[in-house]
Structure formats: C-alpha cells, structure tokens
Short mmCIF file of C-alpha atoms and ligand atoms in Angstrom, two decimals:
data_model
loop_
_atom_site.label_atom_id
_atom_site.label_comp_id
_atom_site.label_asym_id
_atom_site.label_seq_id
_atom_site.Cartn_x
_atom_site.Cartn_y
_atom_site.Cartn_z
CA MET T 235 -73.87 -68.05 -61.96
CA LYS T 236 -76.35 -66.42 -59.97
CA ALA T 237 -79.19 -68.34 -58.34
CA PRO T 238 -82.49 -68.53 -61.14
CA ILE T 239 -85.05 -66.12 -59.66
CA GLY T 240 -87.57 -68.52 -57.57
CA ILE T 241 -91.56 -67.66 -57.24
CA ARG T 242 -90.61 -66.17 -53.41
CA ASP T 243 -88.58 -63.67 -54.87
CA VAL T 244 -91.23 -62.58 -57.03
CA ALA T 245 -93.88 -62.35 -53.94
CA LEU T 246 -91.78 -60.33 -51.92
CA ARG T 247 -90.87 -58.61 -54.92
CA ALA T 248 -94.58 -57.97 -56.00
CA GLU T 249 -95.68 -58.00 -51.89
CA VAL T 250 -98.08 -61.19 -51.80
CA SER T 251 -97.96 -64.41 -50.72
CA VAL T 252 -96.85 -67.81 -53.19
CA GLY T 253 -100.03 -69.32 -53.22
CA THR T 254 -100.94 -65.88 -55.24
CA VAL T 255 -98.06 -66.34 -57.74
CA SER T 256 -98.73 -69.46 -58.04
CA ASN T 257 -102.44 -67.82 -59.05
CA VAL T 258 -101.61 -65.67 -61.55
CA LEU T 259 -100.44 -67.99 -63.38
CA ASN T 260 -102.10 -71.60 -63.02
CA ARG T 261 -105.53 -69.48 -62.39
CA PRO T 262 -105.60 -65.99 -62.81
CA ASP T 263 -108.49 -65.60 -62.77
CA VAL T 264 -109.33 -65.81 -59.59
CA VAL T 265 -107.12 -63.12 -59.02
CA ALA T 266 -108.10 -59.50 -58.69
CA ALA T 267 -106.37 -57.26 -61.68
CA ALA T 268 -104.61 -55.14 -59.49
CA THR T 269 -102.44 -57.12 -57.80
CA ARG T 270 -102.37 -59.87 -60.98
CA ALA T 271 -100.70 -56.42 -62.90
CA ARG T 272 -98.35 -56.70 -59.75
CA VAL T 273 -97.50 -59.31 -59.90
CA LEU T 274 -96.77 -59.99 -63.45
CA ALA T 275 -94.64 -56.75 -62.95
CA ALA T 276 -92.60 -58.02 -61.10
CA ILE T 277 -92.11 -61.22 -62.86
CA ASP T 278 -91.38 -58.62 -65.65
CA ALA T 279 -89.78 -57.06 -63.92
CA LEU T 280 -87.21 -60.30 -62.20
CA GLY T 281 -86.69 -61.76 -64.83
CA TYR T 282 -88.97 -64.38 -63.48
CA VAL T 283 -88.99 -67.89 -66.18
CA ARG T 284 -91.63 -70.21 -64.53
CA ASN T 285 -89.46 -74.29 -63.62
CA GLU T 286 -91.81 -76.22 -65.95
CA PRO T 287 -90.09 -80.10 -65.33
CA ALA T 288 -91.10 -78.30 -61.46
CA ARG T 289 -94.92 -78.37 -63.04
CA GLN T 290 -95.12 -81.20 -64.15
CA LEU T 291 -93.70 -83.43 -61.02
CA ARG T 292 -96.37 -80.95 -59.16
CA SER T 293 -99.01 -81.42 -61.25
CA GLY T 294 -98.00 -85.07 -63.30
CA THR T 295 -98.25 -84.02 -66.10
CA ALA T 296 -96.49 -82.12 -69.09
CA ARG T 297 -97.85 -79.65 -71.82
CA THR T 298 -95.39 -81.79 -74.54
CA ILE T 299 -95.88 -84.33 -76.51
CA GLY T 300 -93.80 -86.40 -78.19
CA LEU T 301 -92.57 -87.11 -82.21
CA VAL T 302 -90.45 -89.76 -82.91
CA VAL T 303 -89.95 -90.23 -87.14
CA LEU T 304 -87.85 -92.42 -89.49
CA ASP T 305 -86.00 -90.10 -90.51
CA VAL T 306 -85.93 -85.98 -90.20
CA GLY T 307 -83.51 -85.32 -93.18
CA ASN T 308 -86.92 -86.38 -95.25
CA PRO T 309 -88.50 -83.33 -96.28
CA PHE T 310 -91.98 -85.50 -96.04
CA PHE T 311 -91.38 -85.65 -92.37
CA THR T 312 -90.31 -81.92 -92.04
CA ASP T 313 -93.76 -81.23 -93.84
CA VAL T 314 -95.63 -83.47 -91.87
CA ALA T 315 -94.24 -82.63 -88.16
CA ARG T 316 -94.63 -78.65 -88.92
CA GLY T 317 -98.49 -79.23 -89.13
CA VAL T 318 -97.58 -81.55 -85.59
CA GLU T 319 -96.77 -78.52 -84.25
CA GLU T 320 -98.65 -76.54 -86.16
CA ALA T 321 -101.70 -77.76 -83.73
CA ALA T 322 -99.75 -78.37 -81.34
CA SER T 323 -98.77 -75.11 -80.29
CA GLU T 324 -102.21 -73.93 -80.91
CA ALA T 325 -103.58 -76.45 -78.07
CA GLY T 326 -100.70 -74.15 -75.85
CA HIS T 327 -97.93 -77.90 -76.11
CA ALA T 328 -94.24 -77.71 -77.55
CA VAL T 329 -93.21 -80.77 -79.61
CA ILE T 330 -89.91 -83.13 -78.59
CA LEU T 331 -88.76 -84.29 -81.86
CA CYS T 332 -87.28 -87.44 -81.58
CA ASN T 333 -85.71 -89.70 -85.18
CA SER T 334 -86.09 -93.90 -85.56
CA GLY T 335 -83.22 -93.36 -87.64
CA GLU T 336 -85.14 -96.35 -89.13
CA SER T 337 -83.45 -98.15 -85.09
CA VAL T 338 -85.35 -100.33 -83.19
CA THR T 339 -83.06 -99.13 -80.57
CA LYS T 340 -82.96 -95.96 -81.19
CA GLU T 341 -86.98 -96.16 -81.38
CA ARG T 342 -86.38 -97.66 -77.25
CA GLY T 343 -84.83 -95.01 -76.21
CA HIS T 344 -86.11 -92.15 -76.81
CA VAL T 345 -89.71 -94.09 -76.08
CA GLU T 346 -88.29 -94.40 -72.61
CA LEU T 347 -87.03 -90.61 -72.46
CA LEU T 348 -90.45 -89.55 -73.93
CA ALA T 349 -91.92 -91.27 -70.69
CA ALA T 350 -89.84 -89.98 -68.48
CA GLN T 351 -90.67 -85.93 -69.87
CA ARG T 352 -93.86 -87.53 -68.28
CA VAL T 353 -94.96 -85.67 -71.86
CA HIS T 354 -98.65 -85.63 -72.85
CA GLY T 355 -98.86 -87.95 -75.63
CA VAL T 356 -96.65 -89.95 -78.42
CA LEU T 357 -96.44 -89.71 -82.39
CA ILE T 358 -95.20 -92.79 -83.98
CA THR T 359 -94.58 -93.58 -87.04
CA PRO T 360 -92.85 -97.75 -85.91
CA VAL T 361 -89.80 -98.99 -87.26
CA GLN T 362 -91.56 -102.77 -87.19
CA SER T 363 -95.31 -103.30 -87.41
CA GLY T 364 -95.18 -104.95 -84.19
CA PRO T 365 -96.19 -102.91 -81.15
CA ALA T 366 -93.75 -103.02 -78.85
CA GLN T 367 -93.33 -99.14 -78.42
CA VAL T 368 -97.15 -98.64 -77.89
CA ARG T 369 -97.42 -100.47 -75.88
CA TRP T 370 -95.03 -100.29 -73.61
CA LEU T 371 -96.09 -96.15 -73.51
CA ARG T 372 -99.44 -97.52 -73.66
CA GLU T 373 -99.75 -99.53 -70.34
CA ARG T 374 -98.00 -95.71 -68.54
CA GLY T 375 -100.74 -94.10 -69.48
CA ILE T 376 -98.89 -91.96 -72.12
CA SER T 377 -101.57 -91.64 -75.32
CA VAL T 378 -100.35 -93.15 -79.00
CA VAL T 379 -101.16 -92.77 -82.04
CA LEU T 380 -99.44 -94.23 -85.26
CA LEU T 381 -98.93 -91.82 -87.41
CA ASP T 382 -98.40 -92.67 -90.90
CA HIS T 383 -98.94 -95.50 -89.55
CA PRO T 384 -102.99 -98.02 -90.10
CA THR T 385 -103.96 -100.11 -87.67
CA ALA T 386 -106.65 -102.45 -86.99
CA GLU T 387 -106.74 -101.80 -83.27
CA ALA T 388 -109.57 -100.86 -81.49
CA ASP T 389 -107.58 -99.42 -78.91
CA LEU T 390 -105.96 -96.43 -80.76
CA CYS T 391 -106.11 -93.82 -83.33
CA SER T 392 -103.87 -93.97 -86.03
CA VAL T 393 -103.89 -91.11 -88.87
CA ALA T 394 -102.22 -92.48 -92.50
CA VAL T 395 -102.45 -92.41 -96.15
CA ASP T 396 -104.43 -95.12 -98.65
CA ASP T 397 -101.02 -96.01 -99.82
CA ARG T 398 -101.56 -99.04 -101.32
CA HIS T 399 -103.55 -97.00 -103.74
CA GLY T 400 -100.79 -93.93 -104.51
CA GLY T 401 -98.91 -97.14 -105.95
CA GLU T 402 -101.73 -98.00 -108.05
CA LEU T 403 -102.39 -94.26 -109.13
CA ALA T 404 -98.37 -94.82 -109.98
CA VAL T 405 -98.02 -97.11 -112.10
CA THR T 406 -101.55 -97.11 -114.41
CA HIS T 407 -100.31 -93.80 -115.23
CA LEU T 408 -97.41 -95.11 -116.29
CA LEU T 409 -98.67 -98.05 -118.46
CA ALA T 410 -101.07 -95.10 -119.50
CA GLU T 411 -98.51 -93.48 -121.28
CA GLY T 412 -97.35 -96.17 -123.17
CA CYS T 413 -94.46 -97.50 -120.72
CA GLU T 414 -93.67 -101.33 -121.74
CA ARG T 415 -90.32 -102.65 -118.28
CA ILE T 416 -91.49 -100.67 -115.50
CA VAL T 417 -89.51 -101.37 -112.27
CA MET T 418 -90.49 -100.15 -108.95
CA VAL T 419 -87.30 -98.34 -106.83
CA THR T 420 -88.85 -99.82 -103.29
CA GLY T 421 -87.37 -99.95 -99.17
CA PRO T 422 -86.56 -102.09 -97.30
CA ALA T 423 -89.49 -104.93 -96.12
CA GLY T 424 -90.12 -103.48 -92.78
CA ILE T 425 -90.94 -100.23 -94.14
CA HIS T 426 -94.69 -100.76 -94.40
CA GLN T 427 -95.26 -97.76 -96.41
CA ALA T 428 -92.93 -99.00 -99.18
CA ALA T 429 -94.07 -102.62 -99.09
CA GLU T 430 -98.67 -100.85 -99.69
CA ARG T 431 -96.46 -99.15 -102.33
CA HIS T 432 -95.67 -102.73 -104.22
CA ARG T 433 -98.49 -103.90 -103.66
CA GLY T 434 -100.59 -101.05 -105.14
CA ALA T 435 -98.26 -101.32 -108.44
CA ARG T 436 -99.69 -104.72 -108.74
CA ASP T 437 -102.58 -104.24 -107.95
CA ALA T 438 -101.94 -101.97 -111.34
CA ILE T 439 -100.51 -103.92 -113.30
CA ARG T 440 -103.43 -107.27 -112.82
CA LEU T 441 -106.06 -103.79 -113.86
CA ALA T 442 -104.13 -103.27 -116.90
CA GLY T 443 -104.76 -106.90 -117.27
CA ARG T 444 -100.63 -106.96 -119.14
CA PRO T 445 -98.40 -109.75 -117.77
CA PRO T 446 -97.10 -109.51 -114.22
CA GLU T 447 -93.46 -109.37 -116.03
CA VAL T 448 -94.44 -105.49 -117.35
CA LEU T 449 -93.04 -104.90 -113.16
CA GLU T 450 -90.06 -105.26 -111.80
CA VAL T 451 -89.13 -104.57 -108.09
CA LEU T 452 -85.85 -103.55 -107.22
CA THR T 453 -84.89 -103.79 -103.22
CA ALA T 454 -82.93 -100.03 -101.85
CA PRO T 455 -81.33 -100.52 -98.94
CA ALA T 456 -83.27 -97.19 -97.58
CA LEU T 457 -85.69 -95.04 -99.24
CA ASN T 458 -82.69 -92.17 -99.97
CA VAL T 459 -81.56 -90.02 -102.74
CA ALA T 460 -77.76 -91.84 -101.91
CA CYS T 461 -79.48 -95.45 -103.35
CA GLY T 462 -81.98 -93.47 -105.49
CA LEU T 463 -78.70 -92.42 -107.62
CA ARG T 464 -76.97 -96.61 -106.45
CA ALA T 465 -80.34 -97.71 -107.97
CA GLY T 466 -80.41 -95.41 -111.82
CA GLU T 467 -76.48 -96.19 -112.24
CA GLN T 468 -77.32 -100.21 -111.26
CA LEU T 469 -80.93 -100.25 -114.16
CA LEU T 470 -79.01 -97.91 -116.85
CA ALA T 471 -75.99 -100.12 -116.81
CA ARG T 472 -77.95 -102.93 -118.21
CA THR T 473 -78.26 -103.89 -121.84
CA VAL T 474 -82.17 -103.63 -121.37
CA ARG T 475 -82.89 -100.51 -120.20
CA PRO T 476 -85.93 -100.49 -118.32
CA ASP T 477 -88.66 -96.88 -119.95
CA ALA T 478 -89.97 -96.56 -117.02
CA VAL T 479 -89.27 -96.47 -113.03
CA PHE T 480 -91.25 -95.60 -110.14
CA CYS T 481 -89.67 -94.88 -106.54
CA ALA T 482 -91.24 -96.07 -103.01
CA ASN T 483 -90.49 -92.02 -101.41
CA ASP T 484 -88.96 -88.88 -103.62
CA LEU T 485 -85.87 -88.65 -102.62
CA LEU T 486 -85.46 -92.14 -104.55
CA ALA T 487 -86.46 -90.62 -107.23
CA LEU T 488 -84.13 -87.20 -106.72
CA GLY T 489 -81.81 -90.02 -107.52
CA LEU T 490 -81.81 -91.40 -109.32
CA LEU T 491 -83.15 -88.80 -112.05
CA GLN T 492 -79.95 -87.53 -111.50
CA ALA T 493 -77.99 -90.68 -112.40
CA ALA T 494 -79.94 -90.59 -116.05
CA VAL T 495 -78.87 -87.25 -116.33
CA ARG T 496 -74.97 -88.03 -115.66
CA ALA T 497 -75.63 -90.84 -117.84
CA GLY T 498 -77.83 -88.74 -121.19
CA VAL T 499 -80.06 -90.34 -120.18
CA ARG T 500 -83.34 -88.50 -121.01
CA VAL T 501 -85.41 -87.96 -119.03
CA PRO T 502 -89.02 -89.08 -120.08
CA GLU T 503 -88.32 -90.01 -122.76
CA ASP T 504 -85.91 -93.22 -122.67
CA LEU T 505 -87.16 -93.14 -118.94
CA ALA T 506 -90.45 -92.03 -117.27
CA ILE T 507 -89.87 -91.35 -114.10
CA VAL T 508 -92.71 -91.36 -110.52
CA GLY T 509 -91.70 -90.60 -107.28
CA TYR T 510 -93.81 -90.85 -103.98
CA ASP T 511 -94.43 -87.72 -101.55
CA ASP T 512 -94.67 -84.90 -103.14
CA ILE T 513 -92.42 -82.58 -101.32
CA ASP T 514 -91.18 -79.00 -102.35
CA PHE T 515 -87.71 -80.90 -104.41
CA ALA T 516 -90.34 -82.44 -106.44
CA ALA T 517 -91.36 -79.15 -108.46
CA ALA T 518 -88.13 -78.02 -108.06
CA ALA T 519 -86.32 -81.01 -109.54
CA ALA T 520 -84.21 -80.29 -112.91
CA VAL T 521 -86.55 -81.42 -114.41
CA PRO T 522 -90.02 -81.67 -112.64
CA LEU T 523 -91.06 -84.97 -110.56
CA THR T 524 -94.14 -86.38 -111.84
CA SER T 525 -95.18 -88.08 -107.73
CA VAL T 526 -98.17 -88.81 -105.95
CA ARG T 527 -98.68 -86.46 -102.93
CA GLN T 528 -99.26 -87.25 -99.24
CA PRO T 529 -101.32 -84.71 -97.24
CA ARG T 530 -98.34 -83.90 -95.06
CA HIS T 531 -99.43 -81.19 -93.26
CA GLU T 532 -103.36 -82.58 -92.56
CA LEU T 533 -102.01 -85.95 -91.76
CA GLY T 534 -99.62 -83.85 -88.91
CA ARG T 535 -102.02 -81.60 -87.97
CA THR T 536 -104.26 -84.56 -87.28
CA ALA T 537 -102.45 -86.75 -85.90
CA ALA T 538 -100.90 -83.78 -83.22
CA ALA T 539 -104.91 -83.58 -82.68
CA LEU T 540 -105.61 -86.94 -82.13
CA VAL T 541 -103.15 -87.25 -79.13
CA ILE T 542 -104.25 -83.82 -77.19
CA ALA T 543 -108.33 -84.59 -77.70
CA GLU T 544 -106.81 -88.46 -75.76
CA SER T 545 -104.71 -87.31 -73.09
CA GLN T 546 -107.74 -84.22 -72.16
CA SER T 547 -109.88 -87.28 -71.39
CA PRO T 548 -109.20 -90.38 -72.40
CA ALA T 549 -112.57 -91.56 -70.78
CA GLU T 550 -114.49 -89.96 -73.16
CA HIS T 551 -112.29 -90.04 -76.25
CA GLU T 552 -113.43 -92.04 -78.90
CA HIS T 553 -110.95 -93.58 -81.27
CA ARG T 554 -110.51 -92.33 -85.12
CA HIS T 555 -108.14 -94.69 -87.56
CA GLU T 556 -107.77 -91.65 -90.01
CA VAL T 557 -106.98 -92.62 -93.72
CA PHE T 558 -105.72 -89.66 -96.42
CA THR T 559 -106.63 -90.86 -99.74
CA PRO T 560 -102.68 -89.79 -102.54
CA GLU T 561 -103.45 -87.53 -105.84
CA LEU T 562 -100.97 -88.37 -108.10
CA ILE T 563 -99.19 -85.38 -109.62
CA VAL T 564 -98.07 -85.57 -112.78
CA ARG T 565 -94.77 -82.98 -114.26
CA GLU T 566 -92.49 -83.98 -116.83
CA SER T 567 -90.99 -86.65 -115.33
CA SER T 568 -93.66 -88.98 -116.69
CA ARG T 569 -95.00 -86.85 -119.75
CA ARG T 570 -94.58 -89.50 -122.52
CA PRO T 571 -94.05 -86.64 -125.83
CA ARG T 572 -96.75 -88.70 -127.39
CA PRO T 573 -95.87 -89.35 -131.79
CA SER T 574 -96.70 -86.95 -134.16
CA ARG T 575 -100.03 -87.56 -136.21
CA HIS T 576 -100.37 -85.70 -139.63
CA PHE T 577 -103.87 -85.30 -139.93
CA HIS T 578 -104.46 -85.25 -143.15
CA VAL T 579 -108.07 -83.19 -144.32
CA LYS T 580 -109.10 -83.82 -147.76
CA ALA T 581 -110.99 -80.87 -149.93
CA PRO T 582 -114.44 -81.07 -150.75
CA PRO T 583 -114.81 -83.03 -153.83
CA GLU T 584 -115.69 -79.09 -156.18
CA GLU T 585 -111.81 -78.53 -155.18
CA ARG T 586 -110.47 -82.02 -156.24
CA LYS T 587 -110.16 -81.57 -159.88
CA ASN T 588 -106.84 -83.89 -160.24
CA GLU T 589 -107.76 -86.49 -157.76
CA TRP T 590 -109.28 -89.82 -158.79
CA ILE T 591 -112.34 -89.38 -154.97
O1 LIG E 1818 -90.25 -93.00 -94.92
C1 LIG E 1818 -90.69 -93.10 -95.84
C2 LIG E 1818 -91.48 -93.62 -96.74
O2 LIG E 1818 -92.45 -93.25 -96.12
C3 LIG E 1818 -91.43 -91.37 -96.98
O3 LIG E 1818 -90.64 -91.06 -97.33
C4 LIG E 1818 -93.04 -91.19 -96.96
O4 LIG E 1818 -93.13 -91.53 -98.11
C5 LIG E 1818 -93.16 -91.81 -95.73
O5 LIG E 1818 -95.18 -92.45 -96.46
#
C-alpha cells in the first residue's frame, strides 16, 4: 500500500516551507491569499489528509468529545446523541459514541479509551450513581458533564429531567381516568431515573389521598421491549388484573402493549398504559401510546455545549445543573371511554300537556 501523502509532499508541490503548510492548516489568516491558494491546490491535487492523532499529540488537545450512554438500542439515547452531535459539530468537534450496556466494567473500559484518545471532554450517563468514573476522568484533566443524571456536586455540570415530577404526572393522569388498580413496571434499582419516576408515582397516590395499595410495583430486569412483554404476560395471567400500567420507559410500555394485543385485552378500555420518554415509536404504536415526554434533543445539545465550554476555558467556566421539566402527552392508550350519559331535557311547561310537573 502506498505511503500516505505527508505535509512535506504538499510543501514540495506548492514550493513553500513545511511551516507555511502548517500555517495554512492551523492559522490560515497569517498566510498571504495567493500562497494559501497554492497550498490548498497542492493539498487537493495530492489528496492530503491531516494526521489528526499526530496533531492532537503535538497540541495536546483533541477536537472530539466522548458520549457514554446506557443503551444505544434505546431511541431515547439516540435522540439525545443527535442533539450532542449537532452541537458538537457546530463547535468543530466530533463525537465518539460508547455504549456501556448498563455494565460498570464496559463503562470503565470506554472511559479509559476516551482518556487515551485525549478527548476534550466526556458526557456520561453513569451506570451507577457513584462518581468513580467521573473522578477518574477529572483527575486526568478531562471535563465531564453528567447526562440524564442530576447531581448536587459543585465541581461539575449536569443535565437532567425532573423524573420525579414525570412519574407524578403519569399516575395523576391514570387516577383522573378512573383507574383503581395501577401497576408501575420499573427497572433495576441502580437506574436512578426509574427510581425517581417511582417516587413521583407514589407522590401522586399520596397527593390524591388514595391508599398506597392502589399502586403496585413490578421490577423488570431491564428497561427494554422484551421485559415489557414478559411483564405484560405476567400481569395479564392474573385472576384480578390491573386496570392500568405505568412503565418506567416507552420500550417497556411497547412490550406491554404487545402482550395486551396478543391476549385480546382492549387498550385502554380494559388496560390503560402510560410510558416515559415519548420516543417516535410511541405515537406510531398500534394504539398510540401516552407517554411522559423528555426533551431529548435539547438534553443532548445542552450537555455538549457545557462540556465544550468547560474544556475551552476551564478556569473561567461556571458549573451549571440544568433540570428540564417533562410533559405528559396523552394519546389513545390511556384515554379511557367515559360512560355515556343521556341528558333528558324536559320540554318547557306550556308544552307539557300530559305530564306531571
Ligand atoms: O435508560 C433508561 C431510561 O432512562 C431511558 O429510557 C430514559 O428514560 C432514561 O431517562
């Protein structure tokens, strides 16, 4: 294979020094227009591509940020990643996407790789609430923003959604629809987002003055469609079934909806379902899914802007903790039919000839 074209080949072709080529690449404003044009023409003609790792080594900085998410299979995170990528590319940065798969070991491996790549900063939705990875990165001078994870720590930024409020919105809505036997299908205890939604669900029951037993909790091993399907099969096999299910995310809710359709259970008439995230598939589901919407794209953009701002001027950077408010989007899956009420309107007295008044 032919050796890659180097900066010296470009200098030779353009009849300038290597330093001039470097200036055209890094400080074009200090090079005369005619010379700059000649160098750019040589770059095009030779097909020169700059050696980014070598540049990073020389300058000690990389124009990349790392993004470590819990599950790239969850559209929530791909929507967030789109916002991250958009803001990063506007700032001239690329994004290295890593999937921890909710594994602490995988998460650690990704964090070490990103540090080795000398990325400018890392956005991370930590597998566990512990700050281990965050501290490890910051000790190596790498900016970190907690993504989809609130924190009170004063020395780093975070971007999250008020999940407790989101859980309260979901269950308050189900109570208003007349649901009496509500099950919340949540995820493993280590996923704080699900735990916060559960807290909000309990708040709704208490604030409505209803007994705690109105809300039952079922814990799924993971927050995905397969676990939602299994939870649905389990709940619908009961003699006394719930009349509503609030799921900790939309993937669980879509799996649960699938179980209801397979069992011939009418949604929402027999079983109201509410999810969380409002991913695109929620509205497109066989029975459009009611869901608690998270501002996914905005979460990503905000986190990327914070980590790039901190990495570019760490001394002046002021840490922020952004918390967005979720919104309940009501659709067919929870809009229970109202009992039809016939209003009998009496005719005025002069017209009531044969009636007792
Ligand atoms: O990662 C599990 C869930 O937490 C996602 O579906 C999303 O809701 C996130 O906040």
